[in-house]
Amino acid sequence: LDIVAWSFGAFTSLDFALDHPDRIRTLTLIEPPAIWSLREAGPLDAETTKTVNFFETLQGDITEDMLASFLREAGFLKQDQQARELPQWQQWVPFRQSLRNCPAVVSHRDKLDRLHHIQAPVLLVKGTGSAPFLHRIIDVLAAQLPNARIVEFPGGHAPHIVSKDRFLAELENFQRIP
């Protein structure tokens, strides 16, 4: 399989690859919230602990205020930007209940040494300006995956959307394996 996945999809795709490394031809992970990898690498810093605590609150009815807070935590917003001012706001509001997956991201556990079994090429994508914990996750994964490469594009937590042409060109080159 050639798997390309973003955020929670990248989180679950990484879990699949860990369980089935022999089925992966290439793996492209765009900002996976694999918090377990940070826990395995050492104690969480104060900023990541704050984010983890916030993710644990995303249960029940996800309000618009909770969605706005998530967008800030995930790095969708610039320092002085308000979530409701984003052009995508009205598109995101109907899907805010999907954020109830965040506690699962926090509670999931795995082992870094299992990453060594993924021999397939792995492209790890960072978004310039996204949440620092997501960048640290990618750095931890890259240090453990035997065949990983990191790229960074503008676009916060959505670099593959904001920098679509650059991302697609990079992906095409990456998947061109002899």
mmCIF file of C-alpha atoms in Angstrom:
data_model
loop_
_atom_site.group_PDB
_atom_site.id
_atom_site.type_symbol
_atom_site.label_atom_id
_atom_site.label_comp_id
_atom_site.label_asym_id
_atom_site.label_seq_id
_atom_site.Cartn_x
_atom_site.Cartn_y
_atom_site.Cartn_z
ATOM 1 C CA LEU A 1 0.000 0.000 0.000
ATOM 2 C CA ASP A 2 0.944 3.608 -0.550
ATOM 3 C CA ILE A 3 -0.669 5.455 2.348
ATOM 4 C CA VAL A 4 -1.007 9.237 2.539
ATOM 5 C CA ALA A 5 -2.760 10.533 5.636
ATOM 6 C CA TRP A 6 -3.214 13.735 7.641
ATOM 7 C CA SER A 7 -3.669 14.398 11.352
ATOM 8 C CA PHE A 8 -5.917 11.752 12.969
ATOM 9 C CA GLY A 9 -5.799 9.779 9.709
ATOM 10 C CA ALA A 10 -1.992 9.840 9.920
ATOM 11 C CA PHE A 11 -2.229 8.712 13.545
ATOM 12 C CA THR A 12 -4.354 5.675 12.614
ATOM 13 C CA SER A 13 -2.292 4.964 9.483
ATOM 14 C CA LEU A 14 0.890 4.876 11.552
ATOM 15 C CA ASP A 15 -0.804 2.402 13.889
ATOM 16 C CA PHE A 16 -1.750 0.236 10.877
ATOM 17 C CA ALA A 17 1.826 0.412 9.548
ATOM 18 C CA LEU A 18 3.196 -0.633 12.944
ATOM 19 C CA ASP A 19 0.913 -3.677 12.939
ATOM 20 C CA HIS A 20 1.480 -4.510 9.243
ATOM 21 C CA PRO A 21 4.889 -3.163 8.159
ATOM 22 C CA ASP A 22 5.129 -5.760 5.395
ATOM 23 C CA ARG A 23 2.039 -4.305 3.674
ATOM 24 C CA ILE A 24 3.462 -0.783 3.301
ATOM 25 C CA ARG A 25 5.221 0.313 0.098
ATOM 26 C CA THR A 26 5.354 4.003 1.084
ATOM 27 C CA LEU A 27 3.951 5.909 4.036
ATOM 28 C CA THR A 28 3.312 9.652 4.041
ATOM 29 C CA LEU A 29 2.292 11.108 7.392
ATOM 30 C CA ILE A 30 1.174 14.722 7.602
ATOM 31 C CA GLU A 31 1.404 15.986 11.181
ATOM 32 C CA PRO A 32 0.286 12.826 13.018
ATOM 33 C CA PRO A 33 -0.704 13.518 16.640
ATOM 34 C CA ALA A 34 1.211 10.441 17.854
ATOM 35 C CA ILE A 35 1.600 11.762 21.389
ATOM 36 C CA TRP A 36 2.616 8.276 22.522
ATOM 37 C CA SER A 37 5.936 8.785 20.723
ATOM 38 C CA LEU A 38 6.710 11.868 22.821
ATOM 39 C CA ARG A 39 5.870 9.977 26.019
ATOM 40 C CA GLU A 40 8.169 7.140 24.937
ATOM 41 C CA ALA A 41 10.994 9.581 24.141
ATOM 42 C CA GLY A 42 10.892 11.179 27.586
ATOM 43 C CA PRO A 43 8.732 13.291 29.863
ATOM 44 C CA LEU A 44 6.297 15.664 28.190
ATOM 45 C CA ASP A 45 7.187 19.336 28.383
ATOM 46 C CA ALA A 46 4.764 21.796 29.988
ATOM 47 C CA GLU A 47 3.350 23.030 26.662
ATOM 48 C CA THR A 48 2.605 19.499 25.416
ATOM 49 C CA THR A 49 1.108 18.548 28.784
ATOM 50 C CA LYS A 50 -1.248 21.533 28.473
ATOM 51 C CA THR A 51 -2.273 20.364 24.983
ATOM 52 C CA VAL A 52 -2.798 16.788 26.184
ATOM 53 C CA ASN A 53 -4.979 18.025 29.039
ATOM 54 C CA PHE A 54 -7.031 20.082 26.575
ATOM 55 C CA PHE A 55 -7.484 17.112 24.205
ATOM 56 C CA GLU A 56 -8.835 15.060 27.094
ATOM 57 C CA THR A 57 -11.672 17.595 27.502
ATOM 58 C CA LEU A 58 -12.934 17.086 23.940
ATOM 59 C CA GLN A 59 -15.792 14.790 24.859
ATOM 60 C CA GLY A 60 -19.566 14.953 24.645
ATOM 61 C CA ASP A 61 -21.042 17.821 22.653
ATOM 62 C CA ILE A 62 -18.198 19.682 20.957
ATOM 63 C CA THR A 63 -19.151 23.359 21.023
ATOM 64 C CA GLU A 64 -17.994 26.052 18.635
ATOM 65 C CA ASP A 65 -15.792 27.440 21.423
ATOM 66 C CA MET A 66 -14.153 24.017 21.792
ATOM 67 C CA LEU A 67 -13.591 23.898 18.028
ATOM 68 C CA ALA A 68 -11.992 27.356 18.139
ATOM 69 C CA SER A 69 -9.716 26.254 20.988
ATOM 70 C CA PHE A 70 -8.728 23.121 19.072
ATOM 71 C CA LEU A 71 -7.820 25.165 16.003
ATOM 72 C CA ARG A 72 -5.519 27.277 18.164
ATOM 73 C CA GLU A 73 -3.920 24.227 19.869
ATOM 74 C CA ALA A 74 -3.343 22.454 16.543
ATOM 75 C CA GLY A 75 -1.678 25.459 14.968
ATOM 76 C CA PHE A 76 -4.312 26.496 12.440
ATOM 77 C CA LEU A 77 -4.281 30.075 13.736
ATOM 78 C CA LYS A 78 -1.633 32.744 13.725
ATOM 79 C CA GLN A 79 -0.943 34.488 17.026
ATOM 80 C CA ASP A 80 -3.444 37.344 16.558
ATOM 81 C CA GLN A 81 -6.018 35.441 14.477
ATOM 82 C CA GLN A 82 -9.516 34.417 15.602
ATOM 83 C CA ALA A 83 -10.921 31.036 14.542
ATOM 84 C CA ARG A 84 -14.280 32.441 13.466
ATOM 85 C CA GLU A 85 -12.488 34.768 11.027
ATOM 86 C CA LEU A 86 -11.006 31.871 9.044
ATOM 87 C CA PRO A 87 -12.599 31.350 5.632
ATOM 88 C CA GLN A 88 -13.033 27.633 6.444
ATOM 89 C CA TRP A 89 -14.894 28.258 9.708
ATOM 90 C CA GLN A 90 -18.387 27.650 8.298
ATOM 91 C CA GLN A 91 -17.161 24.423 6.650
ATOM 92 C CA TRP A 92 -15.627 23.130 9.892
ATOM 93 C CA VAL A 93 -18.508 23.895 12.255
ATOM 94 C CA PRO A 94 -20.796 21.064 11.032
ATOM 95 C CA PHE A 95 -17.967 18.541 11.553
ATOM 96 C CA ARG A 96 -16.850 19.675 14.999
ATOM 97 C CA GLN A 97 -18.166 16.485 16.662
ATOM 98 C CA SER A 98 -15.331 14.566 14.971
ATOM 99 C CA LEU A 99 -13.002 16.119 17.555
ATOM 100 C CA ARG A 100 -14.312 13.578 20.058
ATOM 101 C CA ASN A 101 -11.468 11.365 18.808
ATOM 102 C CA CYS A 102 -8.896 13.527 20.646
ATOM 103 C CA PRO A 103 -9.034 11.614 23.963
ATOM 104 C CA ALA A 104 -8.155 8.425 22.005
ATOM 105 C CA VAL A 105 -5.080 10.178 20.631
ATOM 106 C CA VAL A 106 -4.009 11.002 24.178
ATOM 107 C CA SER A 107 -4.685 7.570 25.688
ATOM 108 C CA HIS A 108 -3.090 5.474 22.916
ATOM 109 C CA ARG A 109 0.205 3.784 23.816
ATOM 110 C CA ASP A 110 2.861 2.112 21.676
ATOM 111 C CA LYS A 111 6.608 1.504 21.639
ATOM 112 C CA LEU A 112 9.233 3.438 19.683
ATOM 113 C CA ASP A 113 11.213 0.286 18.910
ATOM 114 C CA ARG A 114 8.328 -0.981 16.758
ATOM 115 C CA LEU A 115 9.076 1.870 14.346
ATOM 116 C CA HIS A 116 12.278 0.057 13.351
ATOM 117 C CA HIS A 117 10.143 -2.631 11.680
ATOM 118 C CA ILE A 118 8.782 -0.177 9.118
ATOM 119 C CA GLN A 119 11.384 -0.570 6.378
ATOM 120 C CA ALA A 120 9.330 1.218 3.715
ATOM 121 C CA PRO A 121 10.184 4.815 2.845
ATOM 122 C CA VAL A 122 8.334 7.281 5.082
ATOM 123 C CA LEU A 123 7.718 10.930 4.211
ATOM 124 C CA LEU A 124 6.996 13.029 7.296
ATOM 125 C CA VAL A 125 5.356 16.378 6.578
ATOM 126 C CA LYS A 126 5.478 19.391 8.896
ATOM 127 C CA GLY A 127 3.531 22.599 8.479
ATOM 128 C CA THR A 128 5.388 25.826 9.148
ATOM 129 C CA GLY A 129 3.680 27.530 12.056
ATOM 130 C CA SER A 130 1.760 24.505 13.305
ATOM 131 C CA ALA A 131 1.813 23.323 16.915
ATOM 132 C CA PRO A 132 5.318 22.696 18.297
ATOM 133 C CA PHE A 133 4.281 19.313 19.733
ATOM 134 C CA LEU A 134 3.446 18.120 16.209
ATOM 135 C CA HIS A 135 6.909 19.129 15.028
ATOM 136 C CA ARG A 136 8.494 17.295 17.958
ATOM 137 C CA ILE A 137 6.472 14.161 17.124
ATOM 138 C CA ILE A 138 7.784 14.212 13.566
ATOM 139 C CA ASP A 139 11.352 14.637 14.828
ATOM 140 C CA VAL A 140 10.961 11.661 17.206
ATOM 141 C CA LEU A 141 9.459 9.486 14.469
ATOM 142 C CA ALA A 142 12.204 10.443 12.009
ATOM 143 C CA ALA A 143 14.885 9.495 14.522
ATOM 144 C CA GLN A 144 13.400 5.987 14.881
ATOM 145 C CA LEU A 145 12.158 5.142 11.384
ATOM 146 C CA PRO A 146 14.972 3.599 9.336
ATOM 147 C CA ASN A 147 13.971 5.188 6.023
ATOM 148 C CA ALA A 148 12.323 8.518 6.878
ATOM 149 C CA ARG A 149 12.599 11.953 5.363
ATOM 150 C CA ILE A 150 11.128 15.203 6.699
ATOM 151 C CA VAL A 151 9.757 18.007 4.547
ATOM 152 C CA GLU A 152 8.180 21.244 5.712
ATOM 153 C CA PHE A 153 5.700 23.428 3.851
ATOM 154 C CA PRO A 154 3.854 26.626 4.753
ATOM 155 C CA GLY A 155 0.326 26.137 5.968
ATOM 156 C CA GLY A 156 0.237 25.424 9.682
ATOM 157 C CA HIS A 157 -1.549 22.143 10.400
ATOM 158 C CA ALA A 158 -2.775 21.934 6.782
ATOM 159 C CA PRO A 159 0.451 22.188 4.726
ATOM 160 C CA HIS A 160 -0.736 19.762 2.061
ATOM 161 C CA ILE A 161 -3.763 21.977 1.413
ATOM 162 C CA VAL A 162 -2.164 25.423 1.691
ATOM 163 C CA SER A 163 0.939 24.360 -0.271
ATOM 164 C CA LYS A 164 -0.916 21.875 -2.464
ATOM 165 C CA ASP A 165 1.223 22.118 -5.610
ATOM 166 C CA ARG A 166 4.517 21.826 -3.727
ATOM 167 C CA PHE A 167 3.170 18.963 -1.620
ATOM 168 C CA LEU A 168 1.867 17.028 -4.629
ATOM 169 C CA ALA A 169 5.178 17.456 -6.486
ATOM 170 C CA GLU A 170 7.062 16.201 -3.422
ATOM 171 C CA LEU A 171 4.674 13.276 -3.000
ATOM 172 C CA GLU A 172 4.994 12.282 -6.654
ATOM 173 C CA ASN A 173 8.785 12.285 -6.425
ATOM 174 C CA PHE A 174 8.693 10.400 -3.126
ATOM 175 C CA GLN A 175 6.432 7.640 -4.416
ATOM 176 C CA ARG A 176 8.567 7.176 -7.522
ATOM 177 C CA ILE A 177 10.456 4.216 -6.096
ATOM 178 C CA PRO A 178 12.497 1.953 -8.398
#
